[in-house]
Amino acid sequence: MKVLIVGSGGREHAIAYSVAKSKRVDKIYCAPGNAGIGLLAQCVPIGAMEFDKIVAFAKEKEIDLTIVGMDDPLVGGLVDELEAAGLRAFGPRKNAAILEGSKAFSKDLMKKYQIPTAAYETFDCAEKALEYLKTASFPIVLKADGLALGKGVLICQDLGQARDGVKAIMEDKQFGSAGNRLVVEEFLTGREVSVLSYVDGKTIKTMTSAQDHKRAKDGDEGLNTGGMGTFSPSPFYTKEVDQFCREHIYQATVDAMAAEGRPFKGIIFFGLMLTEKGPRVLEYNARFGDPEAQVVLPRMKNDIIEVMEACIDGKLDQIDLQFEDNAAVCVVLASEGYPVKYEKGFVIKGLERFEGEDCYFCFHAGTKKVGDDIVTNGGRVLGITAKGRDLKQARENAYQATQWVTFENKYMRHDIGKAIDEA
Ligand code: AMP
Ligand code: GLY
C-alpha cells in the first residue's frame, strides 16, 4: 500500500518511522518532509497548506492512505478535501479539529459536558476583557482562541501584565486572527502530563503517557517553545490518575464531540495538569504531540497502519493497543537563539552513527539536504531519542547520543527528565 504523510517536523519523522515498519506498506511519500524523512520516504515539494496540490498528488499516485500530522491543515479541513475526492485520510475532519482550533470551543464543550478544566471566561472585545481583569485574582492565564504555534498562552502575574497581554493578543494581533477572541482562565498548579489517544468516532484507546518541556532553558526558564524534550512514560501518571481520567475525561470528550454532531476520528492529545483537586484538562490537540510522538511511537508495539485504519473504519474496539514495558527520552537539539532568532544552514555531522541502531533514534525536525550535506534548517533541528529499561537509563542513553551529532550553534537543555528523580 502507498502512504502519504503531510508535515515536515520531528513528529512526522516519528510517524514515518512507524509507517515504514508496517508490513503492509510498500511506498511512503511525504509532503514536504525533511532530510531525515527523506531516508524513509520520497519527499515531494508540496506545502502542508497546499490542499489542491496534495489532493491532486494523492489521486495521481493512487495513495491508499494520507496521514495528516500537523494542526494547521487539520483545522483548515484537509481531511474533508481528501475525502471529497474519494481518498482515505487519517485525522479529524474540520468540524472535529476545532477541538484544537478554537480554545473557546473546547472550553465551552468541557463546561457543557462537565469535563474537569480550569474556570474561564471568553471575550471578543478587549474593553470587556480589561473590565473583567480589574476584579480578577492573579496569576491569571490569557489564551488566544486560535492556533498560535503553542505560543498563544500568557501567564500574567498582575493587572499590568494582563493589560499588556490583552493588547498583544487582541489589539496588536501578535498571533494574527487567533487573537480575535480571548479566553481568560484560572491559573492552575501541578505537574503536567500529555496523554495521546487514538479515536474512531466512538471508541478511544489511550497511549502511554509522556511529558514535554516547553520552556527554552534549563530549570523551565526562558520563553515557551514548541517543546525542548520529552520522556515517556510519566511516573506521575499513576493508576489513580488514569482511573480518574477514564471516568471523567477521555470517553466523556469523545462522547461530547459525537453528541455535538462532530464525531472525532484521529488523535486526541490531552494536555493534563495534575492539580491537588485532581486532573484537569489544560488543552486538547487534534494530532500527535511534537516531541511527544518521538517518545511514544518508538514504544508502540502495534502496526500503526492497522490502528489508523481501525480509526477510520470505526473498528478501534477490535485493536489491542500495546506498548513496550520500557522508557524513552527525547532531547531536542536546537539552534542557539531559538525560539527568537537563530542562524541556519550549518552542516550536521555524525548522523550515520544512528544507522542500524534500534534503541537510538535521530528524528529530524528542521533539516535540509544541500548537495551531499544535511544542514540545519530551523529552530528545532533534531530530536535525539533513546530507549532504556527505565527512565534513568533512557535519559542516560539519550544524552550520550546527543554527543554523536555536531553542528555549529547546537543548543539543548540539560535537564530533560530531571523530574523523574523526584518520582
Ligand atoms: P496550552 O497551549 O493550553 O497547553 O498552554 C501552554 C502551557 O501554558 C501549558 O503547557 C501550561 O504550562 C501553561 N498553562 C496553560 N493553561 C494553564 C492554566 N490554566 N494554569 C496554569 N498554566 C497553564
Ligand atoms: N509538545 C506539545 C505539542 O505538540 O503541542
XYZ file of C-alpha atoms and ligand atoms in Angstrom:
451
model
C 0.000 0.000 0.000
C 1.044 3.601 -0.648
C 1.027 6.143 2.174
C 1.376 9.923 2.077
C 2.362 11.812 5.243
C 1.666 15.554 5.429
C 4.094 17.615 7.505
C 7.793 18.237 7.935
C 8.795 18.024 11.589
C 10.171 15.554 14.103
C 6.645 14.289 14.701
C 6.226 13.427 11.023
C 9.619 11.695 11.039
C 8.468 9.580 14.005
C 5.223 8.784 12.147
C 7.223 7.877 9.018
C 9.437 5.602 11.127
C 6.356 3.741 12.425
C 4.750 3.581 8.983
C 7.986 2.201 7.488
C 7.850 -0.677 9.984
C 4.385 -1.738 8.760
C 4.448 -4.881 6.641
C 1.531 -3.538 4.638
C 3.357 -0.501 3.292
C 5.371 -0.584 0.047
C 5.912 3.096 -0.593
C 5.875 6.253 1.551
C 5.662 9.829 0.310
C 5.918 12.917 2.485
C 4.798 16.472 1.707
C 7.013 18.390 2.173
C 9.145 16.281 4.576
C 12.741 16.975 5.563
C 16.188 15.439 5.093
C 15.649 12.706 7.705
C 12.198 11.762 6.461
C 13.821 11.564 3.017
C 15.728 8.482 4.193
C 12.433 6.609 4.660
C 10.094 8.307 2.231
C 10.077 10.146 -1.058
C 9.700 13.816 -0.183
C 7.618 15.941 -2.544
C 7.881 19.731 -2.591
C 4.257 20.447 -1.691
C 3.472 22.574 1.364
C 1.130 21.236 4.051
C -1.390 24.007 3.302
C -1.412 23.477 -0.472
C -4.600 21.414 -0.333
C -5.313 21.317 -4.088
C -1.809 20.074 -4.833
C -1.947 17.464 -2.064
C -5.292 16.119 -3.311
C -4.059 16.080 -6.931
C -0.860 14.284 -5.914
C -2.728 11.680 -3.848
C -5.067 10.979 -6.787
C -2.258 10.796 -9.324
C -0.169 8.399 -7.220
C -3.224 6.422 -6.094
C -2.351 6.907 -2.443
C -4.189 4.436 -0.214
C -3.876 6.434 2.993
C -2.917 10.052 3.719
C -1.838 10.792 7.297
C -2.128 14.447 8.266
C 0.362 15.120 11.059
C 0.051 18.862 11.576
C -2.580 21.048 13.214
C -2.916 23.765 10.554
C -4.040 21.532 7.669
C -6.322 19.560 10.010
C -8.006 22.690 11.336
C -8.160 24.036 7.759
C -10.061 20.954 6.525
C -7.526 18.941 4.507
C -9.128 15.645 5.565
C -12.517 16.837 4.267
C -10.974 17.731 0.915
C -9.229 14.385 0.586
C -12.435 12.550 1.460
C -14.447 14.632 -1.004
C -12.053 13.396 -3.695
C -12.737 9.796 -2.659
C -9.423 9.346 -0.811
C -8.782 7.785 2.603
C -7.273 10.050 5.212
C -6.283 9.733 8.857
C -7.101 12.717 11.047
C -10.191 14.608 12.200
C -12.414 16.476 9.781
C -12.572 20.247 10.085
C -15.676 20.196 12.275
C -13.862 17.969 14.795
C -10.367 19.500 14.557
C -11.961 22.623 16.058
C -11.298 20.852 19.365
C -7.762 22.181 18.916
C -8.525 25.048 16.538
C -10.622 27.043 19.000
C -9.885 27.196 22.709
C -13.242 28.917 23.257
C -14.965 25.948 21.590
C -13.081 23.390 23.676
C -13.693 25.272 26.925
C -17.431 25.557 26.186
C -17.528 21.851 25.337
C -15.860 20.914 28.631
C -18.219 23.159 30.580
C -21.316 21.775 28.855
C -20.285 18.147 29.406
C -18.728 18.657 32.857
C -15.228 17.640 31.853
C -12.819 18.918 34.537
C -10.906 22.013 33.412
C -9.916 25.455 34.732
C -12.672 28.055 35.224
C -12.743 30.618 32.369
C -14.445 33.492 30.574
C -14.389 34.261 26.839
C -14.188 37.754 25.316
C -14.450 39.138 21.761
C -13.582 42.646 22.771
C -10.529 43.985 24.585
C -12.504 46.521 26.643
C -14.733 43.895 28.227
C -11.728 41.651 28.903
C -9.951 44.511 30.688
C -13.045 45.328 32.720
C -13.196 41.700 33.884
C -9.480 41.541 34.657
C -9.765 44.504 37.048
C -11.609 42.312 39.546
C -9.833 39.021 38.796
C -7.317 37.328 41.074
C -3.729 36.764 39.914
C -1.817 34.992 38.466
C -4.252 34.522 35.595
C -3.903 32.928 32.170
C -4.690 34.585 28.818
C -5.123 32.389 25.748
C -5.552 33.421 22.144
C -8.537 31.438 20.843
C -6.942 30.067 17.669
C -3.758 28.271 16.604
C -0.591 30.134 17.587
C 2.254 27.583 17.303
C 1.879 26.792 21.004
C 2.790 30.372 21.864
C -0.613 31.986 22.370
C -0.743 31.383 26.135
C 0.344 34.135 28.530
C 0.585 33.715 32.284
C 0.121 37.129 33.911
C 1.238 37.875 37.463
C -0.634 41.179 37.872
C -3.059 43.567 36.199
C -0.245 45.397 34.395
C 0.943 42.220 32.691
C -2.636 41.244 31.892
C -3.237 44.654 30.250
C -0.097 44.177 28.121
C -1.238 40.655 27.255
C -4.714 41.725 26.141
C -3.113 44.439 23.999
C -0.627 41.987 22.436
C -3.263 39.346 21.658
C -6.373 41.381 20.802
C -5.108 44.769 19.624
C -1.599 44.265 18.224
C -2.691 40.839 16.932
C 0.649 39.252 17.774
C -0.843 35.857 16.936
C -2.870 37.119 13.972
C -6.546 36.234 13.755
C -6.013 33.626 16.523
C -6.402 36.625 18.835
C -9.853 37.715 17.632
C -11.208 36.037 20.738
C -9.601 35.659 24.113
C -10.030 33.028 26.791
C -9.183 34.198 30.314
C -8.538 31.230 32.535
C -7.969 30.368 36.175
C -4.282 29.654 36.918
C -3.711 26.047 37.960
C -0.652 24.472 39.524
C 0.608 20.908 39.392
C 2.542 18.540 37.198
C 1.751 18.408 33.512
C 1.333 15.227 31.565
C 0.411 14.524 27.958
C -1.782 11.579 27.073
C -2.273 10.836 23.391
C -5.054 8.601 22.164
C -6.483 7.000 19.049
C -10.164 7.683 18.480
C -12.585 6.209 15.911
C -15.597 8.443 16.488
C -16.882 6.439 19.441
C -14.095 4.278 20.919
C -10.938 5.721 22.453
C -7.669 3.899 23.201
C -5.089 5.848 25.124
C -1.362 5.514 24.510
C 1.396 5.511 27.093
C 1.851 8.870 28.877
C 4.567 11.445 28.200
C 5.816 14.768 29.498
C 7.039 17.715 27.460
C 9.451 20.523 28.471
C 8.097 23.668 26.836
C 10.499 26.343 28.054
C 13.708 27.095 26.179
C 16.136 26.967 29.109
C 17.164 24.662 31.945
C 15.052 24.882 35.086
C 11.983 25.811 32.973
C 13.312 29.304 32.395
C 13.134 31.281 29.170
C 10.455 31.544 26.527
C 7.883 28.942 25.549
C 8.929 26.803 22.588
C 7.342 24.042 20.541
C 8.978 21.629 23.033
C 12.612 21.012 24.014
C 12.360 17.383 25.040
C 10.077 14.658 26.351
C 10.057 11.481 28.371
C 7.669 8.540 28.430
C 6.040 7.146 30.476
C 5.415 9.798 33.140
C 5.919 8.332 36.628
C 3.367 10.876 37.868
C 0.652 9.360 35.697
C -0.390 6.808 38.302
C -3.147 4.190 38.177
C -5.370 6.516 40.226
C -4.834 9.386 37.800
C -5.543 7.067 34.868
C -8.698 5.824 36.551
C -9.947 9.375 37.143
C -9.254 10.411 33.549
C -11.014 7.335 32.193
C -14.072 8.127 34.305
C -14.263 11.869 33.726
C -12.205 12.944 30.714
C -11.353 10.550 27.877
C -14.608 8.860 26.893
C -16.534 11.940 28.009
C -14.683 14.025 25.414
C -15.284 11.533 22.604
C -18.975 11.245 23.532
C -19.318 15.032 23.777
C -17.923 15.505 20.274
C -20.259 12.827 18.891
C -23.237 14.407 20.693
C -22.371 17.758 19.111
C -22.501 16.180 15.642
C -18.720 16.404 15.341
C -17.547 12.789 15.604
C -13.792 12.775 16.163
C -11.603 10.297 14.268
C -7.863 10.578 14.654
C -5.591 11.513 17.525
C -6.791 13.384 20.593
C -3.911 14.721 22.665
C -4.971 15.514 26.225
C -2.771 18.137 27.874
C -3.461 17.479 31.562
C -2.476 19.173 34.772
C -2.435 17.024 37.882
C -3.743 19.515 40.448
C -4.378 18.907 44.148
C -8.067 18.605 43.320
C -7.413 16.022 40.609
C -6.529 16.023 36.915
C -7.748 18.965 34.813
C -7.664 19.371 31.018
C -5.358 22.269 30.067
C -5.782 21.814 26.343
C -6.749 19.440 23.593
C -4.750 18.913 20.425
C -6.106 17.094 17.397
C -2.831 15.386 16.420
C 0.284 13.729 17.818
C 2.419 15.973 20.032
C 5.801 17.115 18.863
C 8.092 15.919 20.517
C 5.696 13.567 22.372
C 5.364 11.376 19.251
C 9.136 10.872 19.292
C 8.984 9.029 22.652
C 5.569 7.386 22.321
C 5.666 5.890 18.811
C 9.006 4.055 19.155
C 7.484 2.249 22.167
C 4.274 1.202 20.373
C 4.114 -2.493 19.527
C 1.166 -2.368 17.098
C 1.311 -1.861 13.355
C 0.388 1.825 13.094
C -1.407 1.342 9.779
C -3.743 -1.230 11.307
C -4.556 1.127 14.170
C -5.147 4.093 11.870
C -7.355 2.075 9.523
C -9.368 0.843 12.500
C -9.921 4.500 13.482
C -11.152 5.401 10.010
C -13.433 2.343 9.834
C -14.862 2.699 13.354
C -13.311 -0.591 14.460
C -10.880 0.565 17.116
C -12.628 -1.671 19.677
C -11.004 -4.610 17.872
C -7.454 -3.318 18.438
C -5.392 -4.365 21.442
C -3.092 -1.362 21.767
C 0.231 -2.296 23.364
C 3.388 -0.505 24.414
C 6.793 -1.836 25.368
C 7.497 -2.100 29.075
C 10.440 0.310 28.959
C 11.021 4.052 28.719
C 12.171 6.639 26.204
C 13.650 10.124 26.414
C 13.926 12.683 23.589
C 16.327 15.618 23.809
C 15.816 18.297 21.171
C 18.937 19.715 19.564
C 18.036 23.270 18.622
C 19.760 26.244 17.010
C 21.158 28.655 19.626
C 18.716 31.561 19.908
C 15.549 29.523 19.266
C 12.653 30.443 19.628
C 13.531 34.055 18.789
C 16.357 34.476 16.306
C 18.845 31.922 15.048
C 21.081 31.146 12.110
C 20.540 28.211 9.763
C 22.500 26.389 7.089
C 25.211 24.717 9.221
C 26.401 21.258 8.192
C 25.328 18.465 10.587
C 27.919 15.756 11.216
C 27.663 12.335 12.842
C 24.188 11.331 11.659
C 25.436 7.995 10.293
C 26.122 6.866 13.871
C 22.368 6.188 14.279
C 22.148 3.810 11.318
C 21.262 0.269 12.279
C 20.522 1.198 15.906
C 17.159 0.118 17.256
C 17.266 1.830 20.649
C 18.626 5.184 19.461
C 16.773 7.432 17.031
C 17.642 10.707 15.381
C 14.360 12.329 14.329
C 14.835 15.298 12.034
C 12.824 18.485 12.602
C 14.498 21.432 10.849
C 16.980 19.902 8.395
C 17.555 20.147 4.669
C 19.689 18.354 2.116
C 22.149 20.590 0.263
C 24.259 18.635 -2.208
C 25.666 15.716 -0.211
C 25.318 17.526 3.103
C 22.471 17.718 5.584
C 22.273 21.219 7.066
C 20.336 22.925 9.863
C 17.120 24.490 8.601
C 15.078 25.530 11.628
C 14.925 26.337 15.318
C 14.391 22.768 16.408
C 16.877 20.755 14.343
C 16.906 17.161 15.625
C 15.157 15.103 18.291
C 17.569 12.589 19.782
C 15.525 9.756 21.276
C 16.803 6.751 23.176
C 15.061 3.874 24.833
C 16.167 2.261 28.073
C 14.861 -0.292 30.546
C 13.708 2.586 32.753
C 13.581 6.389 32.578
C 17.010 6.927 34.105
C 18.643 4.546 31.664
C 16.768 6.087 28.735
C 17.863 9.574 29.796
C 21.483 8.486 30.113
C 21.330 6.898 26.676
C 19.679 9.933 25.089
C 22.195 12.407 26.492
C 25.046 10.166 25.399
C 23.645 10.080 21.865
C 23.329 13.883 21.762
C 27.132 13.857 21.649
C 27.236 11.797 18.446
C 25.984 14.736 16.381
C 27.678 18.081 15.906
C 26.755 21.330 14.179
C 27.550 24.965 14.749
C 25.179 26.703 17.207
C 23.973 23.379 18.644
C 21.863 24.060 21.731
C 19.983 21.768 24.106
C 18.521 21.670 27.578
C 20.499 19.557 30.033
C 17.657 18.747 32.405
C 15.168 16.844 30.237
C 13.590 14.263 32.520
C 15.109 15.695 35.693
C 11.674 15.473 37.333
C 11.883 11.688 37.230
C 14.458 11.841 40.034
C 11.693 13.217 42.262
C 9.238 10.462 41.416
P -1.576 25.220 26.241
O -1.136 25.653 24.874
O -3.002 25.496 26.560
O -1.116 23.841 26.617
O -0.710 26.118 27.235
C 0.693 26.106 27.178
C 1.229 25.984 28.577
O 0.729 27.044 29.401
C 0.796 24.713 29.286
O 1.615 23.631 28.964
C 0.923 25.144 30.728
O 2.269 25.046 31.151
C 0.513 26.588 30.711
N -0.911 26.711 31.051
C -1.968 26.642 30.213
N -3.127 26.808 30.876
C -2.810 26.982 32.177
C -3.551 27.191 33.369
N -4.879 27.286 33.359
N -2.871 27.313 34.519
C -1.539 27.258 34.555
N -0.763 27.063 33.468
C -1.381 26.928 32.279
N 4.537 19.283 22.521
C 3.321 19.988 22.560
C 2.562 19.978 21.316
O 2.835 19.238 20.392
O 1.599 20.726 21.238
